[in-house]
PDB file of C-alpha atoms in Angstrom:
ATOM      1  CA  MET A 312       0.000   0.000   0.000  1.00 43.00           C
ATOM      2  CA  LYS A 313       2.659   2.438   1.015  1.00 45.00           C
ATOM      3  CA  ASN A 314       4.770   1.655  -2.031  1.00 49.00           C
ATOM      4  CA  GLY A 315       1.716   1.978  -4.259  1.00 46.00           C
ATOM      5  CA  ILE A 316       0.876   5.416  -2.846  1.00 46.00           C
ATOM      6  CA  SER A 317       4.514   6.468  -3.153  1.00 50.00           C
ATOM      7  CA  LEU A 318       4.515   5.334  -6.769  1.00 48.00           C
ATOM      8  CA  ASN A 319       1.370   7.307  -7.439  1.00 48.00           C
ATOM      9  CA  THR A 320       2.753  10.365  -5.673  1.00 51.00           C
ATOM     10  CA  VAL A 321       5.850  10.282  -7.888  1.00 49.00           C
ATOM     11  CA  LYS A 322       3.656   9.854 -10.936  1.00 51.00           C
ATOM     12  CA  MET A 323       1.444  12.807  -9.927  1.00 48.00           C
ATOM     13  CA  GLN A 324       4.508  14.972  -9.411  1.00 52.00           C
ATOM     14  CA  LYS A 325       5.819  13.973 -12.821  1.00 52.00           C
ATOM     15  CA  LEU A 326       2.503  14.896 -14.440  1.00 48.00           C
ATOM     16  CA  THR A 327       2.534  18.223 -12.607  1.00 49.00           C
ATOM     17  CA  ASN A 328       6.029  18.958 -13.882  1.00 52.00           C
ATOM     18  CA  ASN A 329       4.981  17.987 -17.410  1.00 52.00           C
ATOM     19  CA  TYR A 330       1.992  20.318 -17.198  1.00 49.00           C
ATOM     20  CA  ARG A 331       4.116  23.241 -16.065  1.00 57.00           C
ATOM     21  CA  LEU A 332       6.649  22.458 -18.788  1.00 58.00           C
ATOM     22  CA  SER A 333       3.779  22.534 -21.279  1.00 62.00           C
ATOM     23  CA  GLU A 334       2.824  25.999 -20.038  1.00 62.00           C
ATOM     24  CA  LYS A 335       6.417  27.214 -20.401  1.00 68.00           C
ATOM     25  CA  LEU A 336       6.633  25.771 -23.908  1.00 68.00           C
ATOM     26  CA  ASN A 337       3.397  27.555 -24.753  1.00 68.00           C
ATOM     27  CA  VAL A 338       4.984  30.877 -23.795  1.00 72.00           C
ATOM     28  CA  ILE A 339       8.169  30.047 -25.717  1.00 77.00           C
ATOM     29  CA  ARG A 340       6.061  29.088 -28.737  1.00 76.00           C
ATOM     30  CA  ALA A 341       4.333  32.472 -28.551  1.00 77.00           C
ATOM     31  CA  GLY A 342       7.738  34.158 -28.416  1.00 83.00           C
ATOM     32  CA  VAL A 343       9.129  32.334 -31.445  1.00 85.00           C
ATOM     33  CA  LEU A 344       5.927  32.937 -33.401  1.00 85.00           C
ATOM     34  CA  GLY A 345       6.006  36.617 -32.468  1.00 89.00           C
ATOM     35  CA  ALA A 346       9.617  37.021 -33.596  1.00 91.00           C
ATOM     36  CA  ASN A 347       8.910  35.216 -36.849  1.00 91.00           C
ATOM     37  CA  ASP A 348       5.881  37.384 -37.582  1.00 92.00           C
ATOM     38  CA  GLY A 349       7.843  40.504 -36.695  1.00 93.00           C
ATOM     39  CA  ILE A 350      10.530  39.615 -39.198  1.00 94.00           C
ATOM     40  CA  ILE A 351       8.148  38.769 -42.050  1.00 93.00           C
ATOM     41  CA  SER A 352       5.549  41.499 -41.465  1.00 93.00           C
ATOM     42  CA  VAL A 353       7.887  44.440 -41.093  1.00 94.00           C
ATOM     43  CA  ALA A 354      10.220  43.200 -43.832  1.00 93.00           C
ATOM     44  CA  GLY A 355       7.206  43.065 -46.148  1.00 92.00           C
ATOM     45  CA  ILE A 356       6.151  46.583 -45.176  1.00 93.00           C
ATOM     46  CA  VAL A 357       9.535  48.273 -45.559  1.00 92.00           C
ATOM     47  CA  LEU A 358      10.344  46.469 -48.790  1.00 92.00           C
ATOM     48  CA  GLY A 359       6.964  47.448 -50.201  1.00 91.00           C
ATOM     49  CA  VAL A 360       7.654  51.084 -49.338  1.00 91.00           C
ATOM     50  CA  ALA A 361      11.209  50.776 -50.699  1.00 89.00           C
ATOM     51  CA  GLY A 362       9.819  49.331 -53.938  1.00 87.00           C
ATOM     52  CA  ALA A 363       7.742  52.482 -54.297  1.00 85.00           C
ATOM     53  CA  ASN A 364      10.985  54.515 -54.211  1.00 84.00           C
ATOM     54  CA  GLN A 365      10.053  56.370 -51.038  1.00 82.00           C
ATOM     55  CA  GLY A 366      12.593  58.220 -48.949  1.00 85.00           C
ATOM     56  CA  GLN A 367      14.371  57.172 -45.791  1.00 86.00           C
ATOM     57  CA  LEU A 368      11.879  58.954 -43.533  1.00 89.00           C
ATOM     58  CA  ALA A 369       8.937  57.170 -45.153  1.00 89.00           C
ATOM     59  CA  LEU A 370      10.708  53.826 -44.682  1.00 89.00           C
ATOM     60  CA  LEU A 371      11.323  54.551 -41.011  1.00 90.00           C
ATOM     61  CA  ILE A 372       7.756  55.701 -40.314  1.00 92.00           C
ATOM     62  CA  ALA A 373       6.250  52.728 -42.153  1.00 93.00           C
ATOM     63  CA  GLY A 374       8.559  50.295 -40.368  1.00 93.00           C
ATOM     64  CA  LEU A 375       7.898  51.731 -36.908  1.00 94.00           C
ATOM     65  CA  SER A 376       4.146  51.844 -37.499  1.00 94.00           C
ATOM     66  CA  GLY A 377       4.117  48.259 -38.697  1.00 94.00           C
ATOM     67  CA  MET A 378       6.290  47.170 -35.786  1.00 95.00           C
ATOM     68  CA  PHE A 379       4.037  48.563 -33.055  1.00 96.00           C
ATOM     69  CA  ALA A 380       0.778  47.706 -34.815  1.00 95.00           C
ATOM     70  CA  GLY A 381       1.952  44.127 -35.288  1.00 94.00           C
ATOM     71  CA  ALA A 382       3.264  43.836 -31.731  1.00 95.00           C
ATOM     72  CA  PHE A 383      -0.027  44.970 -30.185  1.00 95.00           C
ATOM     73  CA  SER A 384      -1.965  42.749 -32.588  1.00 93.00           C
ATOM     74  CA  MET A 385       0.129  39.689 -31.712  1.00 91.00           C
ATOM     75  CA  ALA A 386      -0.114  40.389 -27.980  1.00 92.00           C
ATOM     76  CA  GLY A 387      -3.878  40.864 -28.181  1.00 94.00           C
ATOM     77  CA  GLY A 388      -4.319  37.695 -30.194  1.00 91.00           C
ATOM     78  CA  GLU A 389      -2.263  35.623 -27.758  1.00 88.00           C
ATOM     79  CA  TYR A 390      -4.105  37.121 -24.791  1.00 93.00           C
ATOM     80  CA  VAL A 391      -7.495  36.212 -26.257  1.00 93.00           C
ATOM     81  CA  SER A 392      -6.314  32.735 -27.299  1.00 89.00           C
ATOM     82  CA  VAL A 393      -4.759  31.794 -23.954  1.00 86.00           C
ATOM     83  CA  SER A 394      -7.641  33.401 -22.030  1.00 92.00           C
ATOM     84  CA  THR A 395      -9.980  31.072 -23.904  1.00 92.00           C
ATOM     85  CA  GLN A 396      -7.838  28.098 -22.868  1.00 87.00           C
ATOM     86  CA  ARG A 397      -7.820  29.331 -19.278  1.00 88.00           C
ATOM     87  CA  ASP A 398     -11.616  29.769 -19.253  1.00 91.00           C
ATOM     88  CA  THR A 399     -12.002  26.252 -20.660  1.00 89.00           C
ATOM     89  CA  GLN A 400      -9.766  24.871 -17.909  1.00 87.00           C
ATOM     90  CA  LYS A 401     -11.868  26.607 -15.237  1.00 89.00           C
ATOM     91  CA  THR A 402     -15.098  25.377 -16.822  1.00 89.00           C
ATOM     92  CA  MET A 403     -13.806  21.799 -16.903  1.00 87.00           C
ATOM     93  CA  THR A 404     -12.795  22.124 -13.244  1.00 89.00           C
ATOM     94  CA  LYS A 405     -16.329  23.134 -12.257  1.00 90.00           C
ATOM     95  CA  PHE A 406     -17.780  20.381 -14.437  1.00 90.00           C
ATOM     96  CA  GLN A 407     -15.529  17.757 -12.853  1.00 88.00           C
ATOM     97  CA  GLU A 408     -16.342  19.015  -9.365  1.00 87.00           C
ATOM     98  CA  ALA A 409     -20.051  18.530 -10.089  1.00 91.00           C
ATOM     99  CA  THR A 410     -19.364  15.123 -11.653  1.00 89.00           C
ATOM    100  CA  LEU A 411     -17.529  13.989  -8.511  1.00 86.00           C
ATOM    101  CA  GLN A 412     -20.423  15.005  -6.286  1.00 87.00           C
ATOM    102  CA  ALA A 413     -22.971  13.171  -8.438  1.00 89.00           C
ATOM    103  CA  HIS A 414     -20.932  10.141  -9.520  1.00 89.00           C
ATOM    104  CA  HIS A 415     -18.160   9.658  -6.976  1.00 88.00           C
ATOM    105  CA  ASP A 416     -18.169   5.864  -7.139  1.00 89.00           C
ATOM    106  CA  GLU A 417     -18.117   5.809 -10.948  1.00 90.00           C
ATOM    107  CA  GLU A 418     -15.163   8.212 -10.980  1.00 89.00           C
ATOM    108  CA  THR A 419     -13.341   6.011  -8.471  1.00 89.00           C
ATOM    109  CA  ASP A 420     -13.939   2.961 -10.661  1.00 88.00           C
ATOM    110  CA  ARG A 421     -12.708   4.833 -13.730  1.00 89.00           C
ATOM    111  CA  LEU A 422      -9.535   5.842 -11.891  1.00 86.00           C
ATOM    112  CA  THR A 423      -9.030   2.257 -10.727  1.00 89.00           C
ATOM    113  CA  LYS A 424      -9.281   0.967 -14.291  1.00 89.00           C
ATOM    114  CA  LYS A 425      -6.755   3.567 -15.398  1.00 86.00           C
ATOM    115  CA  TYR A 426      -4.246   2.460 -12.770  1.00 84.00           C
ATOM    116  CA  ILE A 427      -4.775  -1.184 -13.729  1.00 87.00           C
ATOM    117  CA  ASN A 428      -4.089  -0.258 -17.361  1.00 86.00           C
ATOM    118  CA  ASP A 429      -0.963   1.576 -16.165  1.00 81.00           C
ATOM    119  CA  GLY A 430       0.355  -1.669 -14.662  1.00 83.00           C
ATOM    120  CA  LEU A 431      -0.805  -1.797 -11.047  1.00 80.00           C
ATOM    121  CA  SER A 432      -2.443  -4.916  -9.674  1.00 85.00           C
ATOM    122  CA  PRO A 433      -6.257  -4.682  -9.276  1.00 86.00           C
ATOM    123  CA  GLU A 434      -6.019  -4.725  -5.473  1.00 87.00           C
ATOM    124  CA  LEU A 435      -3.340  -2.060  -5.312  1.00 85.00           C
ATOM    125  CA  ALA A 436      -5.138   0.058  -7.955  1.00 84.00           C
ATOM    126  CA  ARG A 437      -8.324   0.000  -5.872  1.00 86.00           C
ATOM    127  CA  LYS A 438      -6.449   0.987  -2.702  1.00 86.00           C
ATOM    128  CA  CYS A 439      -4.595   3.808  -4.455  1.00 84.00           C
ATOM    129  CA  SER A 440      -7.777   5.114  -6.072  1.00 85.00           C
ATOM    130  CA  ALA A 441      -9.721   5.032  -2.812  1.00 85.00           C
ATOM    131  CA  GLU A 442      -6.958   6.852  -0.915  1.00 83.00           C
ATOM    132  CA  LEU A 443      -6.432   9.513  -3.586  1.00 83.00           C
ATOM    133  CA  MET A 444     -10.156  10.096  -4.124  1.00 86.00           C
ATOM    134  CA  LYS A 445     -10.578  10.557  -0.383  1.00 82.00           C
ATOM    135  CA  SER A 446      -7.985  13.342  -0.055  1.00 78.00           C
ATOM    136  CA  HIS A 447      -7.339  14.670  -3.584  1.00 82.00           C
ATOM    137  CA  GLY A 448     -10.324  13.587  -5.641  1.00 85.00           C
ATOM    138  CA  LEU A 449     -10.776  16.698  -7.760  1.00 87.00           C
ATOM    139  CA  GLU A 450      -7.069  17.222  -8.326  1.00 85.00           C
ATOM    140  CA  THR A 451      -6.489  13.580  -9.236  1.00 84.00           C
ATOM    141  CA  THR A 452      -9.410  13.227 -11.645  1.00 86.00           C
ATOM    142  CA  LEU A 453      -8.735  16.563 -13.318  1.00 84.00           C
ATOM    143  CA  ARG A 454      -5.173  15.528 -13.991  1.00 82.00           C
ATOM    144  CA  SER A 455      -5.999  12.022 -15.189  1.00 82.00           C
ATOM    145  CA  LYS A 456      -8.959  12.952 -17.409  1.00 83.00           C
ATOM    146  CA  TYR A 457      -8.107  16.400 -18.779  1.00 79.00           C
ATOM    147  CA  ASN A 458      -4.419  16.971 -17.949  1.00 77.00           C
ATOM    148  CA  ILE A 459      -5.436  20.040 -15.955  1.00 80.00           C
ATOM    149  CA  GLU A 460      -3.496  21.025 -12.849  1.00 77.00           C
ATOM    150  CA  LEU A 461      -5.851  22.373 -10.179  1.00 77.00           C
ATOM    151  CA  HIS A 462      -5.308  26.119  -9.536  1.00 76.00           C
ATOM    152  CA  HIS A 463      -2.453  26.199 -12.086  1.00 76.00           C
ATOM    153  CA  TYR A 464      -4.158  27.532 -15.182  1.00 79.00           C
ATOM    154  CA  PHE A 465      -2.511  29.043 -18.253  1.00 80.00           C
ATOM    155  CA  ASN A 466      -1.640  32.716 -17.746  1.00 84.00           C
ATOM    156  CA  PRO A 467      -2.657  34.833 -20.786  1.00 88.00           C
ATOM    157  CA  TRP A 468      -0.422  37.720 -19.723  1.00 90.00           C
ATOM    158  CA  HIS A 469       2.721  35.601 -20.012  1.00 86.00           C
ATOM    159  CA  ALA A 470       2.016  34.717 -23.644  1.00 84.00           C
ATOM    160  CA  ALA A 471       0.835  38.246 -24.498  1.00 90.00           C
ATOM    161  CA  ILE A 472       3.884  40.004 -23.064  1.00 92.00           C
ATOM    162  CA  CYS A 473       6.243  37.453 -24.620  1.00 89.00           C
ATOM    163  CA  SER A 474       4.566  37.892 -28.026  1.00 90.00           C
ATOM    164  CA  PHE A 475       4.732  41.684 -27.808  1.00 94.00           C
ATOM    165  CA  PHE A 476       8.437  41.921 -27.073  1.00 94.00           C
ATOM    166  CA  SER A 477       9.440  39.055 -29.364  1.00 93.00           C
ATOM    167  CA  PHE A 478       7.592  40.737 -32.245  1.00 95.00           C
ATOM    168  CA  ILE A 479       9.497  43.949 -31.500  1.00 95.00           C
ATOM    169  CA  CYS A 480      12.790  42.030 -31.487  1.00 93.00           C
ATOM    170  CA  GLY A 481      11.981  40.367 -34.798  1.00 93.00           C
ATOM    171  CA  ALA A 482      10.754  43.611 -36.377  1.00 94.00           C
ATOM    172  CA  ILE A 483      13.900  45.533 -35.428  1.00 94.00           C
ATOM    173  CA  LEU A 484      15.974  43.357 -37.792  1.00 92.00           C
ATOM    174  CA  PRO A 485      14.338  44.440 -41.084  1.00 92.00           C
ATOM    175  CA  LEU A 486      13.916  47.982 -39.792  1.00 92.00           C
ATOM    176  CA  MET A 487      17.634  48.300 -39.047  1.00 92.00           C
ATOM    177  CA  SER A 488      18.597  46.599 -42.298  1.00 91.00           C
ATOM    178  CA  ILE A 489      16.509  48.857 -44.513  1.00 90.00           C
ATOM    179  CA  THR A 490      17.700  52.018 -42.760  1.00 87.00           C
ATOM    180  CA  LEU A 491      21.381  51.224 -42.159  1.00 89.00           C
ATOM    181  CA  ILE A 492      22.454  49.308 -45.281  1.00 89.00           C
ATOM    182  CA  PRO A 493      23.808  51.689 -47.989  1.00 88.00           C
ATOM    183  CA  ASP A 494      21.512  52.529 -50.899  1.00 83.00           C
ATOM    184  CA  PRO A 495      22.897  50.329 -53.691  1.00 84.00           C
ATOM    185  CA  TYR A 496      22.584  47.209 -51.490  1.00 88.00           C
ATOM    186  CA  LYS A 497      19.576  48.188 -49.362  1.00 89.00           C
ATOM    187  CA  ILE A 498      16.989  45.845 -50.915  1.00 90.00           C
ATOM    188  CA  VAL A 499      19.207  42.822 -51.482  1.00 91.00           C
ATOM    189  CA  GLY A 500      20.918  43.261 -48.118  1.00 92.00           C
ATOM    190  CA  THR A 501      17.613  43.438 -46.253  1.00 91.00           C
ATOM    191  CA  MET A 502      16.286  40.340 -48.011  1.00 92.00           C
ATOM    192  CA  PHE A 503      19.470  38.415 -47.257  1.00 92.00           C
ATOM    193  CA  ALA A 504      19.411  39.450 -43.586  1.00 91.00           C
ATOM    194  CA  MET A 505      15.763  38.400 -43.296  1.00 92.00           C
ATOM    195  CA  ILE A 506      16.423  35.002 -44.865  1.00 93.00           C
ATOM    196  CA  LEU A 507      19.159  34.349 -42.297  1.00 93.00           C
ATOM    197  CA  ALA A 508      16.842  35.426 -39.477  1.00 92.00           C
ATOM    198  CA  LEU A 509      14.021  33.213 -40.768  1.00 93.00           C
ATOM    199  CA  MET A 510      16.386  30.268 -40.910  1.00 94.00           C
ATOM    200  CA  GLY A 511      17.091  30.863 -37.221  1.00 91.00           C
ATOM    201  CA  THR A 512      13.430  31.019 -36.160  1.00 90.00           C
ATOM    202  CA  GLY A 513      12.623  28.000 -38.336  1.00 90.00           C
ATOM    203  CA  TYR A 514      15.372  26.017 -36.632  1.00 91.00           C
ATOM    204  CA  ILE A 515      14.168  27.001 -33.144  1.00 88.00           C
ATOM    205  CA  SER A 516      10.563  26.099 -34.044  1.00 83.00           C
ATOM    206  CA  SER A 517      11.628  22.667 -35.251  1.00 86.00           C
ATOM    207  CA  LYS A 518      13.568  21.977 -32.063  1.00 84.00           C
ATOM    208  CA  LEU A 519      10.642  22.980 -29.854  1.00 77.00           C
ATOM    209  CA  GLY A 520       8.430  20.542 -31.719  1.00 75.00           C
ATOM    210  CA  HIS A 521      11.115  17.843 -32.074  1.00 80.00           C
ATOM    211  CA  ASN A 522      10.746  17.952 -35.862  1.00 85.00           C
ATOM    212  CA  ASN A 523      13.059  17.900 -38.852  1.00 87.00           C
ATOM    213  CA  PRO A 524      14.794  21.337 -38.905  1.00 91.00           C
ATOM    214  CA  ILE A 525      15.425  21.297 -42.674  1.00 93.00           C
ATOM    215  CA  LYS A 526      11.703  21.086 -43.392  1.00 91.00           C
ATOM    216  CA  PHE A 527      10.881  23.938 -41.025  1.00 89.00           C
ATOM    217  CA  ILE A 528      13.706  26.149 -42.273  1.00 93.00           C
ATOM    218  CA  ILE A 529      12.754  25.672 -45.940  1.00 94.00           C
ATOM    219  CA  ARG A 530       9.082  26.349 -45.231  1.00 91.00           C
ATOM    220  CA  ASN A 531       9.905  29.436 -43.189  1.00 91.00           C
ATOM    221  CA  VAL A 532      12.303  30.863 -45.761  1.00 93.00           C
ATOM    222  CA  ILE A 533       9.908  30.259 -48.668  1.00 94.00           C
ATOM    223  CA  THR A 534       7.022  31.932 -46.820  1.00 92.00           C
ATOM    224  CA  GLY A 535       9.126  34.943 -45.858  1.00 91.00           C
ATOM    225  CA  SER A 536      10.751  35.278 -49.281  1.00 92.00           C
ATOM    226  CA  LEU A 537       7.405  35.201 -51.070  1.00 93.00           C
ATOM    227  CA  THR A 538       6.061  37.850 -48.698  1.00 91.00           C
ATOM    228  CA  MET A 539       9.029  40.146 -49.298  1.00 91.00           C
ATOM    229  CA  LEU A 540       8.971  39.602 -53.066  1.00 91.00           C
ATOM    230  CA  ILE A 541       5.231  40.218 -53.441  1.00 93.00           C
ATOM    231  CA  THR A 542       5.184  43.373 -51.293  1.00 92.00           C
ATOM    232  CA  TYR A 543       8.236  44.736 -53.097  1.00 90.00           C
ATOM    233  CA  LEU A 544       6.601  44.139 -56.493  1.00 91.00           C
ATOM    234  CA  ILE A 545       3.367  45.764 -55.286  1.00 92.00           C
ATOM    235  CA  GLY A 546       5.324  48.806 -54.103  1.00 89.00           C
ATOM    236  CA  GLY A 547       7.245  48.977 -57.374  1.00 86.00           C
ATOM    237  CA  THR A 548       4.088  48.657 -59.459  1.00 86.00           C
ATOM    238  CA  LEU A 549       1.923  51.143 -57.590  1.00 81.00           C
ATOM    239  CA  GLY A 550       4.620  53.517 -56.460  1.00 65.00           C
TER     240      GLY A 550
END
């Protein structure tokens, strides 16, 4: 019995750590996405303005406007998205609390079956389930059924703030390139700098998802290059 409870306690702690890691990865994901969007969006804007043969001041104003508009847009979008997840987590918590009150025995049986499927003997699974349901019923069932950690919900402000500043960081790269690179090489130099930056964000994205980096890098570079090319041609045509 004691060993079974200890085993379950270790398992619960592991699940808790995994949940908190998932929340951290969610914030990191928002940061990488924000930086990537900052690079592509502002590069598209400044290259479109450059294609229209506008002056340095127009490039700077367009780049700064796009940078802050995009940053606030990204932050707002992440806040709404993560707030929705947080509200869903709270709703599921209330739903599970009501389910426990109405169907406590059925929830205990479901937990027992889960522990048996995880490898515990039927007798030990029943003892563990009964003990955990007695003292941590809501916490245990929330974690096992929905992977929700009681009172540890996603924080929308973390993702929003991370998105805002990461977008700014990404947007600074094309803005500096288009304003600092000398005139004869301004367009080509900015495009080259953005391709290198997109390769970096593509690589980081692939590592976060444990995917093939080549695939992510190629996809990222193609998307960014098409954006820069199209906006530059639009600026050149209409300018």
